[in-house]
């Protein structure tokens, strides 16, 4: 069974730039969620994708967008980067339905915006 | 609004028992999960309570009281490797996970 992978591991961008983060779900999982985790805080829900459709969104502006592909891999795109976007970005895959509470997290992408 | 409250830090010695509390206020509730996160690592799932009562998984147990909007994680026979951050997370009525602010557990020899 393949675990959740994310790329890149670390990224440094300049304010105003755009970034794309990638995630491969655990084998067999059809739901992916993205989270932003600031230092010393809990993960904050950005959005969730199920069968290539956005299936819920947290309190993040539209410049945060995503995609899910037929193989259930996923992307998080952030436009017009701001300094406050510096954080660890985590994706997590799960099965929809009864066991959706059990999410499998990837190692994260550490984004630094300067 | 939605909020989950946890103590920010807890310390204990090896072999001891520690309880991490979580109180929540959310727009909907399906259940309470607990996750462990070591420094620099990814959160890993520990346990889940949908119904009131105690769930036991090895050295870890989790409790839920829905009427009190309260739960706790109990860690027994503490080991050094248990030093980590612990997060409670509510599964809300849209099937999303809302995480608490986390409790940093430090285990001393």
mmCIF file of C-alpha atoms in Angstrom:
data_model
loop_
_atom_site.group_PDB
_atom_site.id
_atom_site.type_symbol
_atom_site.label_atom_id
_atom_site.label_comp_id
_atom_site.label_asym_id
_atom_site.label_seq_id
_atom_site.Cartn_x
_atom_site.Cartn_y
_atom_site.Cartn_z
ATOM 1 C CA UNK A 1 0.000 0.000 0.000
ATOM 2 C CA UNK A 2 1.504 3.334 -1.080
ATOM 3 C CA UNK A 3 1.279 6.202 1.393
ATOM 4 C CA UNK A 4 0.445 9.839 0.702
ATOM 5 C CA UNK A 5 3.251 11.734 -0.992
ATOM 6 C CA UNK A 6 3.690 15.459 -1.571
ATOM 7 C CA UNK A 7 6.019 17.548 -3.663
ATOM 8 C CA UNK A 8 8.030 19.611 -3.345
ATOM 9 C CA UNK A 9 9.237 19.242 0.235
ATOM 10 C CA UNK A 10 10.284 22.857 0.570
ATOM 11 C CA UNK A 11 9.622 25.919 -1.541
ATOM 12 C CA UNK A 12 10.622 29.563 -1.358
ATOM 13 C CA UNK A 13 8.572 32.103 -3.292
ATOM 14 C CA UNK A 14 8.319 35.870 -3.499
ATOM 15 C CA UNK A 15 5.228 37.846 -2.584
ATOM 16 C CA UNK A 16 2.881 38.138 -5.565
ATOM 17 C CA UNK A 17 4.053 34.940 -7.230
ATOM 18 C CA UNK A 18 1.986 31.823 -7.826
ATOM 19 C CA UNK A 19 2.682 28.313 -6.543
ATOM 20 C CA UNK A 20 1.440 24.788 -7.285
ATOM 21 C CA UNK A 21 1.754 22.016 -4.716
ATOM 22 C CA UNK A 22 1.152 18.369 -5.556
ATOM 23 C CA UNK A 23 -0.195 15.379 -3.691
ATOM 24 C CA UNK A 24 -0.602 11.700 -4.482
ATOM 25 C CA UNK A 25 -3.280 9.985 -2.440
ATOM 26 C CA UNK A 26 -2.986 6.683 -0.661
ATOM 27 C CA UNK A 27 -3.909 3.810 -2.915
ATOM 28 C CA UNK A 28 -7.674 3.266 -2.986
ATOM 29 C CA UNK A 29 -8.585 6.627 -1.444
ATOM 30 C CA UNK A 30 -10.918 8.826 -3.488
ATOM 31 C CA UNK A 31 -11.102 11.885 -1.247
ATOM 32 C CA UNK A 32 -8.338 14.414 -0.674
ATOM 33 C CA UNK A 33 -8.284 17.344 1.730
ATOM 34 C CA UNK A 34 -5.802 20.186 1.916
ATOM 35 C CA UNK A 35 -4.774 21.941 5.100
ATOM 36 C CA UNK A 36 -2.616 24.910 6.016
ATOM 37 C CA UNK A 37 -0.660 24.601 9.239
ATOM 38 C CA UNK A 38 1.056 27.650 10.659
ATOM 39 C CA UNK A 39 3.848 27.132 13.171
ATOM 40 C CA UNK A 40 2.462 26.057 16.539
ATOM 41 C CA UNK A 41 -1.106 25.800 15.264
ATOM 42 C CA UNK A 42 -3.434 23.026 14.228
ATOM 43 C CA UNK A 43 -4.123 22.243 10.567
ATOM 44 C CA UNK A 44 -6.688 24.614 9.052
ATOM 45 C CA UNK A 45 -9.026 23.103 6.465
ATOM 46 C CA UNK A 46 -8.670 24.684 3.018
ATOM 47 C CA UNK A 47 -10.867 22.455 0.850
ATOM 48 C CA UNK A 48 -11.710 18.888 -0.017
ATOM 49 C CA UNK A 49 -12.073 17.103 -3.346
ATOM 50 C CA UNK A 50 -14.133 14.018 -4.005
ATOM 51 C CA UNK A 51 -14.242 12.396 -7.438
ATOM 52 C CA UNK A 52 -12.673 15.499 -9.033
ATOM 53 C CA UNK A 53 -15.222 17.934 -7.598
ATOM 54 C CA UNK A 54 -14.695 20.426 -4.792
ATOM 55 C CA UNK A 55 -16.657 19.066 -1.859
ATOM 56 C CA UNK A 56 -16.398 21.764 0.768
ATOM 57 C CA UNK A 57 -14.225 24.749 1.489
ATOM 58 C CA UNK A 58 -12.872 26.462 4.578
ATOM 59 C CA UNK A 59 -12.346 30.174 5.171
ATOM 60 C CA UNK A 60 -9.743 30.723 2.479
ATOM 61 C CA UNK A 61 -9.949 33.289 -0.342
ATOM 62 C CA UNK A 62 -10.517 32.303 -3.983
ATOM 63 C CA UNK A 63 -6.817 32.691 -4.764
ATOM 64 C CA UNK A 64 -6.515 29.255 -3.144
ATOM 65 C CA UNK A 65 -7.761 26.748 -5.700
ATOM 66 C CA UNK A 66 -7.350 23.075 -6.376
ATOM 67 C CA UNK A 67 -7.758 20.183 -8.721
ATOM 68 C CA UNK A 68 -8.216 16.461 -8.345
ATOM 69 C CA UNK A 69 -7.325 14.166 -11.227
ATOM 70 C CA UNK A 70 -8.907 10.848 -12.300
ATOM 71 C CA UNK A 71 -6.132 8.939 -10.545
ATOM 72 C CA UNK A 72 -7.083 10.859 -7.344
ATOM 73 C CA UNK A 73 -3.852 12.846 -7.247
ATOM 74 C CA UNK A 74 -4.369 16.500 -6.463
ATOM 75 C CA UNK A 75 -2.947 20.004 -6.764
ATOM 76 C CA UNK A 76 -3.213 23.084 -4.600
ATOM 77 C CA UNK A 77 -2.664 26.380 -6.376
ATOM 78 C CA UNK A 78 -2.126 29.676 -4.613
ATOM 79 C CA UNK A 79 -2.076 32.912 -6.599
ATOM 80 C CA UNK A 80 -0.802 36.334 -5.565
ATOM 81 C CA UNK A 81 1.191 34.941 -2.651
ATOM 82 C CA UNK A 82 1.218 36.924 0.578
ATOM 83 C CA UNK A 83 3.695 36.759 3.443
ATOM 84 C CA UNK A 84 1.023 35.166 5.662
ATOM 85 C CA UNK A 85 0.793 32.232 3.255
ATOM 86 C CA UNK A 86 4.073 30.971 4.690
ATOM 87 C CA UNK A 87 3.130 27.679 6.337
ATOM 88 C CA UNK A 88 3.217 23.901 6.083
ATOM 89 C CA UNK A 89 0.691 22.669 3.537
ATOM 90 C CA UNK A 90 -0.636 19.198 4.196
ATOM 91 C CA UNK A 91 -2.760 16.989 2.050
ATOM 92 C CA UNK A 92 -4.664 14.063 3.460
ATOM 93 C CA UNK A 93 -6.485 11.272 1.711
ATOM 94 C CA UNK A 94 -9.401 9.241 2.979
ATOM 95 C CA UNK A 95 -12.291 7.092 1.934
ATOM 96 C CA UNK A 96 -15.644 8.835 1.691
ATOM 97 C CA UNK A 97 -18.410 7.850 4.009
ATOM 98 C CA UNK A 98 -18.173 6.167 7.358
ATOM 99 C CA UNK A 99 -14.375 6.150 7.646
ATOM 100 C CA UNK A 100 -13.829 9.719 6.412
ATOM 101 C CA UNK A 101 -12.714 10.639 9.938
ATOM 102 C CA UNK A 102 -9.513 8.625 9.413
ATOM 103 C CA UNK A 103 -7.315 10.747 7.215
ATOM 104 C CA UNK A 104 -3.849 9.793 6.042
ATOM 105 C CA UNK A 105 -1.550 12.778 5.846
ATOM 106 C CA UNK A 106 1.393 13.376 3.589
ATOM 107 C CA UNK A 107 4.666 14.808 4.926
ATOM 108 C CA UNK A 108 3.719 18.312 3.787
ATOM 109 C CA UNK A 109 5.250 21.094 1.740
ATOM 110 C CA UNK A 110 6.939 23.874 3.682
ATOM 111 C CA UNK A 111 6.228 27.123 1.811
ATOM 112 C CA UNK A 112 8.144 30.270 2.636
ATOM 113 C CA UNK A 113 7.023 33.558 1.088
ATOM 114 C CA UNK A 114 9.530 36.411 1.204
ATOM 115 C CA UNK B 1 -18.232 30.014 14.953
ATOM 116 C CA UNK B 2 -16.343 26.812 15.482
ATOM 117 C CA UNK B 3 -13.760 26.294 18.187
ATOM 118 C CA UNK B 4 -11.908 23.460 19.843
ATOM 119 C CA UNK B 5 -10.049 24.165 23.071
ATOM 120 C CA UNK B 6 -7.079 22.148 24.309
ATOM 121 C CA UNK B 7 -4.365 22.879 26.859
ATOM 122 C CA UNK B 8 -1.319 24.247 25.091
ATOM 123 C CA UNK B 9 1.213 22.095 26.910
ATOM 124 C CA UNK B 10 1.367 19.091 29.232
ATOM 125 C CA UNK B 11 4.437 17.554 30.855
ATOM 126 C CA UNK B 12 4.849 14.121 32.449
ATOM 127 C CA UNK B 13 7.492 11.530 33.260
ATOM 128 C CA UNK B 14 8.066 8.157 31.667
ATOM 129 C CA UNK B 15 5.651 5.500 32.875
ATOM 130 C CA UNK B 16 3.067 8.015 34.021
ATOM 131 C CA UNK B 17 -0.490 8.571 32.786
ATOM 132 C CA UNK B 18 -1.568 11.816 31.163
ATOM 133 C CA UNK B 19 -4.954 13.113 30.054
ATOM 134 C CA UNK B 20 -5.397 15.705 27.307
ATOM 135 C CA UNK B 21 -8.780 17.415 27.324
ATOM 136 C CA UNK B 22 -10.716 18.870 24.423
ATOM 137 C CA UNK B 23 -13.878 20.949 24.516
ATOM 138 C CA UNK B 24 -15.570 21.857 21.286
ATOM 139 C CA UNK B 25 -18.187 24.164 19.887
ATOM 140 C CA UNK B 26 -19.033 23.421 16.268
ATOM 141 C CA UNK B 27 -21.939 23.906 13.905
ATOM 142 C CA UNK B 28 -22.373 20.161 13.540
ATOM 143 C CA UNK B 29 -20.913 17.029 15.051
ATOM 144 C CA UNK B 30 -20.423 13.509 13.802
ATOM 145 C CA UNK B 31 -17.494 12.507 15.957
ATOM 146 C CA UNK B 32 -14.184 13.384 17.609
ATOM 147 C CA UNK B 33 -10.809 12.229 16.318
ATOM 148 C CA UNK B 34 -7.342 12.429 17.818
ATOM 149 C CA UNK B 35 -4.131 12.855 15.870
ATOM 150 C CA UNK B 36 -0.481 12.769 16.903
ATOM 151 C CA UNK B 37 2.169 14.898 15.231
ATOM 152 C CA UNK B 38 5.886 14.702 15.944
ATOM 153 C CA UNK B 39 8.029 17.750 15.216
ATOM 154 C CA UNK B 40 8.611 17.950 11.478
ATOM 155 C CA UNK B 41 6.251 15.063 10.816
ATOM 156 C CA UNK B 42 2.749 14.541 9.484
ATOM 157 C CA UNK B 43 -0.289 14.092 11.715
ATOM 158 C CA UNK B 44 -1.145 10.437 12.241
ATOM 159 C CA UNK B 45 -4.555 9.116 13.231
ATOM 160 C CA UNK B 46 -4.894 7.739 16.767
ATOM 161 C CA UNK B 47 -8.571 7.222 17.564
ATOM 162 C CA UNK B 48 -12.154 8.200 16.880
ATOM 163 C CA UNK B 49 -15.297 8.454 19.009
ATOM 164 C CA UNK B 50 -18.717 8.821 17.447
ATOM 165 C CA UNK B 51 -20.653 7.708 20.506
ATOM 166 C CA UNK B 52 -20.339 8.522 24.202
ATOM 167 C CA UNK B 53 -17.923 6.446 26.165
ATOM 168 C CA UNK B 54 -14.395 5.145 26.153
ATOM 169 C CA UNK B 55 -12.491 3.649 23.217
ATOM 170 C CA UNK B 56 -9.265 1.803 24.013
ATOM 171 C CA UNK B 57 -6.426 1.159 21.595
ATOM 172 C CA UNK B 58 -3.392 -0.242 23.355
ATOM 173 C CA UNK B 59 -1.803 2.381 25.616
ATOM 174 C CA UNK B 60 -4.116 5.083 24.265
ATOM 175 C CA UNK B 61 -7.778 5.579 25.161
ATOM 176 C CA UNK B 62 -10.208 8.258 24.068
ATOM 177 C CA UNK B 63 -13.410 9.386 25.728
ATOM 178 C CA UNK B 64 -16.381 11.380 24.487
ATOM 179 C CA UNK B 65 -19.328 13.050 26.165
ATOM 180 C CA UNK B 66 -21.521 14.606 23.501
ATOM 181 C CA UNK B 67 -23.856 16.229 26.030
ATOM 182 C CA UNK B 68 -20.855 18.095 27.515
ATOM 183 C CA UNK B 69 -19.162 18.737 24.136
ATOM 184 C CA UNK B 70 -16.079 17.264 25.739
ATOM 185 C CA UNK B 71 -13.569 14.559 25.096
ATOM 186 C CA UNK B 72 -10.151 13.481 26.243
ATOM 187 C CA UNK B 73 -7.203 11.395 25.172
ATOM 188 C CA UNK B 74 -5.605 9.236 27.843
ATOM 189 C CA UNK B 75 -2.042 8.063 27.379
ATOM 190 C CA UNK B 76 -0.794 5.355 29.728
ATOM 191 C CA UNK B 77 2.685 3.979 30.426
ATOM 192 C CA UNK B 78 4.204 7.043 28.827
ATOM 193 C CA UNK B 79 7.330 6.574 26.741
ATOM 194 C CA UNK B 80 9.820 9.157 25.522
ATOM 195 C CA UNK B 81 8.595 8.587 21.963
ATOM 196 C CA UNK B 82 5.154 9.888 23.012
ATOM 197 C CA UNK B 83 6.600 13.411 23.139
ATOM 198 C CA UNK B 84 4.666 15.107 20.351
ATOM 199 C CA UNK B 85 1.738 17.418 19.664
ATOM 200 C CA UNK B 86 -1.744 15.982 19.996
ATOM 201 C CA UNK B 87 -4.755 17.406 18.180
ATOM 202 C CA UNK B 88 -8.421 16.759 18.664
ATOM 203 C CA UNK B 89 -10.528 17.176 15.533
ATOM 204 C CA UNK B 90 -14.274 17.322 15.110
ATOM 205 C CA UNK B 91 -15.885 15.660 12.124
ATOM 206 C CA UNK B 92 -18.642 18.148 11.395
ATOM 207 C CA UNK B 93 -21.973 17.679 9.643
ATOM 208 C CA UNK B 94 -20.389 18.369 6.254
ATOM 209 C CA UNK B 95 -17.959 15.504 6.881
ATOM 210 C CA UNK B 96 -14.954 17.805 7.268
ATOM 211 C CA UNK B 97 -12.324 17.720 10.019
ATOM 212 C CA UNK B 98 -11.938 20.829 12.163
ATOM 213 C CA UNK B 99 -8.734 20.679 14.209
ATOM 214 C CA UNK B 100 -7.992 22.111 17.615
ATOM 215 C CA UNK B 101 -4.944 24.203 18.409
ATOM 216 C CA UNK B 102 -3.005 21.225 19.716
ATOM 217 C CA UNK B 103 -1.400 20.144 22.982
ATOM 218 C CA UNK B 104 2.343 19.739 23.173
ATOM 219 C CA UNK B 105 3.248 16.775 25.360
ATOM 220 C CA UNK B 106 6.746 16.561 26.791
ATOM 221 C CA UNK B 107 7.765 13.312 28.445
ATOM 222 C CA UNK B 108 10.771 13.426 30.743
ATOM 223 C CA UNK B 109 12.914 10.499 31.908
#
